[in-house]
PDB file of C-alpha atoms in Angstrom:
ATOM      1  CA  MET A   1       0.000   0.000   0.000  1.00 49.00           C
ATOM      2  CA  ASP A   2       2.869   2.414   0.691  1.00 71.00           C
ATOM      3  CA  ALA A   3       4.117   2.153  -2.897  1.00 70.00           C
ATOM      4  CA  GLU A   4       0.598   2.913  -4.113  1.00 76.00           C
ATOM      5  CA  LEU A   5       0.505   6.072  -1.996  1.00 78.00           C
ATOM      6  CA  ALA A   6       4.113   7.082  -2.620  1.00 82.00           C
ATOM      7  CA  ALA A   7       3.502   8.017  -6.254  1.00 79.00           C
ATOM      8  CA  PRO A   8       0.756  10.589  -5.602  1.00 81.00           C
ATOM      9  CA  ALA A   9       2.686  11.912  -2.599  1.00 82.00           C
ATOM     10  CA  ALA A  10       5.845  12.420  -4.679  1.00 83.00           C
ATOM     11  CA  SER A  11       4.096  14.002  -7.647  1.00 82.00           C
ATOM     12  CA  GLY A  12       1.950  16.077  -5.284  1.00 81.00           C
ATOM     13  CA  ALA A  13       5.003  17.409  -3.460  1.00 82.00           C
ATOM     14  CA  THR A  14       6.653  18.381  -6.739  1.00 79.00           C
ATOM     15  CA  ALA A  15       3.462  20.086  -7.907  1.00 79.00           C
ATOM     16  CA  VAL A  16       3.011  21.996  -4.648  1.00 78.00           C
ATOM     17  CA  VAL A  17       6.583  23.284  -4.692  1.00 76.00           C
ATOM     18  CA  GLN A  18       6.351  24.233  -8.391  1.00 74.00           C
ATOM     19  CA  LEU A  19       3.004  25.984  -8.010  1.00 73.00           C
ATOM     20  CA  MET A  20       4.241  28.012  -5.059  1.00 72.00           C
ATOM     21  CA  ALA A  21       6.387  30.018  -7.470  1.00 66.00           C
ATOM     22  CA  GLN A  22       3.432  30.856  -9.715  1.00 65.00           C
ATOM     23  CA  ASP A  23       0.584  33.338  -9.545  1.00 63.00           C
ATOM     24  CA  ALA A  24      -1.812  30.524  -8.626  1.00 69.00           C
ATOM     25  CA  TRP A  25      -0.281  30.329  -5.160  1.00 76.00           C
ATOM     26  CA  THR A  26      -3.370  31.484  -3.231  1.00 80.00           C
ATOM     27  CA  THR A  27      -5.547  28.824  -4.827  1.00 80.00           C
ATOM     28  CA  VAL A  28      -2.934  26.113  -4.387  1.00 80.00           C
ATOM     29  CA  ARG A  29      -2.399  27.097  -0.766  1.00 84.00           C
ATOM     30  CA  GLU A  30      -6.112  26.742  -0.039  1.00 85.00           C
ATOM     31  CA  ARG A  31      -6.266  23.366  -1.804  1.00 85.00           C
ATOM     32  CA  VAL A  32      -3.308  22.026   0.177  1.00 86.00           C
ATOM     33  CA  LEU A  33      -4.761  23.290   3.448  1.00 88.00           C
ATOM     34  CA  ALA A  34      -8.040  21.560   2.564  1.00 86.00           C
ATOM     35  CA  LEU A  35      -6.164  18.293   2.011  1.00 86.00           C
ATOM     36  CA  PHE A  36      -4.589  18.546   5.446  1.00 85.00           C
ATOM     37  CA  GLY A  37      -7.805  19.695   7.088  1.00 81.00           C
ATOM     38  CA  ARG A  38      -9.223  16.178   6.944  1.00 67.00           C
ATOM     39  CA  GLY A  39      -8.111  15.144  10.423  1.00 55.00           C
ATOM     40  CA  ALA A  40      -4.410  14.692   9.751  1.00 52.00           C
ATOM     41  CA  THR A  41      -1.955  14.714  12.627  1.00 56.00           C
ATOM     42  CA  ASP A  42      -0.510  17.998  11.342  1.00 58.00           C
ATOM     43  CA  ARG A  43      -2.654  20.847  12.572  1.00 71.00           C
ATOM     44  CA  PRO A  44      -3.813  23.302   9.903  1.00 72.00           C
ATOM     45  CA  GLU A  45      -1.814  26.079  11.596  1.00 81.00           C
ATOM     46  CA  SER A  46       1.436  24.123  11.321  1.00 86.00           C
ATOM     47  CA  VAL A  47       0.713  23.245   7.674  1.00 87.00           C
ATOM     48  CA  SER A  48      -0.096  26.877   6.937  1.00 88.00           C
ATOM     49  CA  ALA A  49       3.153  28.016   8.542  1.00 90.00           C
ATOM     50  CA  ALA A  50       5.121  25.358   6.651  1.00 89.00           C
ATOM     51  CA  LEU A  51       3.550  26.440   3.335  1.00 89.00           C
ATOM     52  CA  ASP A  52       4.428  30.074   3.996  1.00 88.00           C
ATOM     53  CA  GLU A  53       7.981  29.162   5.006  1.00 88.00           C
ATOM     54  CA  THR A  54       8.377  27.033   1.883  1.00 86.00           C
ATOM     55  CA  ARG A  55       7.111  29.876  -0.302  1.00 86.00           C
ATOM     56  CA  THR A  56       9.631  32.255   1.279  1.00 86.00           C
ATOM     57  CA  VAL A  57      12.494  29.867   0.536  1.00 85.00           C
ATOM     58  CA  ILE A  58      11.285  29.382  -3.038  1.00 81.00           C
ATOM     59  CA  ALA A  59      11.148  33.136  -3.584  1.00 80.00           C
ATOM     60  CA  SER A  60      14.785  33.450  -2.546  1.00 83.00           C
ATOM     61  CA  SER A  61      16.009  30.296  -4.280  1.00 78.00           C
ATOM     62  CA  GLY A  62      18.424  30.117  -7.156  1.00 70.00           C
ATOM     63  CA  GLY A  63      16.150  27.977  -9.333  1.00 69.00           C
ATOM     64  CA  ARG A  64      15.398  24.281  -9.714  1.00 68.00           C
ATOM     65  CA  ASP A  65      18.935  23.167  -8.857  1.00 73.00           C
ATOM     66  CA  ASP A  66      18.853  24.889  -5.478  1.00 79.00           C
ATOM     67  CA  PRO A  67      19.422  22.125  -2.888  1.00 84.00           C
ATOM     68  CA  ARG A  68      16.887  23.778  -0.595  1.00 85.00           C
ATOM     69  CA  LEU A  69      14.146  23.057  -3.146  1.00 83.00           C
ATOM     70  CA  VAL A  70      15.104  19.389  -3.238  1.00 84.00           C
ATOM     71  CA  ALA A  71      14.892  19.265   0.557  1.00 88.00           C
ATOM     72  CA  LEU A  72      11.539  21.093   0.581  1.00 87.00           C
ATOM     73  CA  THR A  73      10.110  18.754  -2.037  1.00 86.00           C
ATOM     74  CA  SER A  74      11.251  15.783   0.045  1.00 90.00           C
ATOM     75  CA  ASP A  75       9.669  17.305   3.157  1.00 91.00           C
ATOM     76  CA  TRP A  76       6.333  17.824   1.397  1.00 90.00           C
ATOM     77  CA  ARG A  77       6.479  14.310  -0.087  1.00 90.00           C
ATOM     78  CA  ASN A  78       6.841  12.917   3.442  1.00 91.00           C
ATOM     79  CA  ARG A  79       3.992  15.083   4.761  1.00 90.00           C
ATOM     80  CA  LEU A  80       1.701  14.043   1.905  1.00 90.00           C
ATOM     81  CA  LEU A  81       2.641  10.374   2.237  1.00 90.00           C
ATOM     82  CA  GLU A  82       1.849  10.483   5.961  1.00 89.00           C
ATOM     83  CA  LEU A  83      -1.467  12.168   5.182  1.00 88.00           C
ATOM     84  CA  LEU A  84      -2.385   9.509   2.615  1.00 89.00           C
ATOM     85  CA  GLN A  85      -1.326   6.681   4.919  1.00 89.00           C
ATOM     86  CA  GLN A  86      -3.730   8.005   7.550  1.00 87.00           C
ATOM     87  CA  ASP A  87      -6.533   8.412   5.023  1.00 85.00           C
ATOM     88  CA  PRO A  88      -6.138   7.540   1.318  1.00 86.00           C
ATOM     89  CA  ALA A  89      -9.328   9.466   0.401  1.00 85.00           C
ATOM     90  CA  PRO A  90      -7.528  12.760  -0.454  1.00 86.00           C
ATOM     91  CA  ALA A  91      -5.410  10.973  -3.103  1.00 87.00           C
ATOM     92  CA  GLU A  92      -7.854  11.929  -5.865  1.00 87.00           C
ATOM     93  CA  GLU A  93      -7.761  15.590  -4.852  1.00 87.00           C
ATOM     94  CA  LEU A  94      -3.987  15.397  -4.862  1.00 87.00           C
ATOM     95  CA  ARG A  95      -4.034  13.902  -8.372  1.00 86.00           C
ATOM     96  CA  ALA A  96      -6.244  16.781  -9.511  1.00 84.00           C
ATOM     97  CA  LEU A  97      -3.740  19.249  -8.045  1.00 82.00           C
ATOM     98  CA  VAL A  98      -0.942  17.510  -9.959  1.00 82.00           C
ATOM     99  CA  ALA A  99      -3.013  17.652 -13.158  1.00 81.00           C
ATOM    100  CA  HIS A 100      -3.542  21.362 -12.557  1.00 74.00           C
ATOM    101  CA  ALA A 101       0.195  21.866 -12.122  1.00 72.00           C
ATOM    102  CA  SER A 102       1.010  20.022 -15.320  1.00 70.00           C
ATOM    103  CA  GLY A 103      -1.642  21.797 -17.332  1.00 67.00           C
ATOM    104  CA  ARG A 104      -3.434  18.519 -17.983  1.00 56.00           C
ATOM    105  CA  PRO A 105      -7.150  18.471 -17.337  1.00 54.00           C
ATOM    106  CA  SER A 106      -8.272  15.771 -14.975  1.00 51.00           C
ATOM    107  CA  SER A 107     -10.469  13.184 -16.622  1.00 56.00           C
ATOM    108  CA  VAL A 108     -14.224  13.595 -16.533  1.00 57.00           C
ATOM    109  CA  HIS A 109     -16.878  11.139 -17.600  1.00 62.00           C
ATOM    110  CA  ASN A 110     -20.532  12.149 -17.620  1.00 65.00           C
ATOM    111  CA  VAL A 111     -23.659  10.189 -18.363  1.00 71.00           C
ATOM    112  CA  ILE A 112     -27.056  11.789 -18.914  1.00 71.00           C
ATOM    113  CA  THR A 113     -29.963   9.559 -17.980  1.00 72.00           C
ATOM    114  CA  GLY A 114     -33.692   9.961 -17.652  1.00 72.00           C
ATOM    115  CA  ALA A 115     -34.069  12.776 -20.162  1.00 73.00           C
ATOM    116  CA  LYS A 116     -34.296  13.350 -23.890  1.00 78.00           C
ATOM    117  CA  VAL A 117     -31.592  15.787 -24.839  1.00 74.00           C
ATOM    118  CA  ARG A 118     -32.058  17.513 -28.173  1.00 76.00           C
ATOM    119  CA  GLY A 119     -29.089  19.829 -28.094  1.00 74.00           C
ATOM    120  CA  PRO A 120     -25.527  20.097 -26.917  1.00 71.00           C
ATOM    121  CA  VAL A 121     -24.659  19.428 -23.307  1.00 71.00           C
ATOM    122  CA  ILE A 122     -21.551  21.096 -21.962  1.00 71.00           C
ATOM    123  CA  GLN A 123     -19.726  20.704 -18.709  1.00 70.00           C
ATOM    124  CA  ALA A 124     -16.682  22.886 -18.343  1.00 70.00           C
ATOM    125  CA  HIS A 125     -14.354  24.266 -15.738  1.00 64.00           C
ATOM    126  CA  THR A 126     -13.465  27.457 -17.576  1.00 70.00           C
ATOM    127  CA  ILE A 127     -14.722  28.757 -20.889  1.00 71.00           C
ATOM    128  CA  THR A 128     -12.918  31.659 -22.478  1.00 73.00           C
ATOM    129  CA  GLY A 129     -14.627  33.322 -25.413  1.00 76.00           C
ATOM    130  CA  ASP A 130     -17.934  32.703 -27.124  1.00 78.00           C
ATOM    131  CA  LEU A 131     -19.700  29.411 -27.752  1.00 73.00           C
ATOM    132  CA  HIS A 132     -21.503  28.869 -31.038  1.00 73.00           C
ATOM    133  CA  PHE A 133     -23.655  25.920 -32.031  1.00 69.00           C
ATOM    134  CA  GLY A 134     -24.974  24.954 -35.440  1.00 63.00           C
TER     135      GLY A 134
END
């Protein structure tokens, strides 16, 4: 089971550290705090402080090869692995965060039942621009 949880923890840690350097930080911060707010042993205050400390180090880092970033990524991997070992349920949310970081949309499958649909059905996260049909 640990190997099964190690992959999302590792990719999640990398995504969290990468996203901290981007404009999406506020959203990512809230998503990570929500992951840890599910009854983990880390209290939300300590996770919040650790996120802020990590962001400060990233802001002053010399880029991807900075050894501090490697250490921070390892620290977050361990935190996320511990979280998932306590409760594997947040793994899907963590995968969605990784997909967000990589620019890949997470997969969605929808089924419409009990109705006759005579036109397009759209489910979207973000639509930019106009939509035209027909």
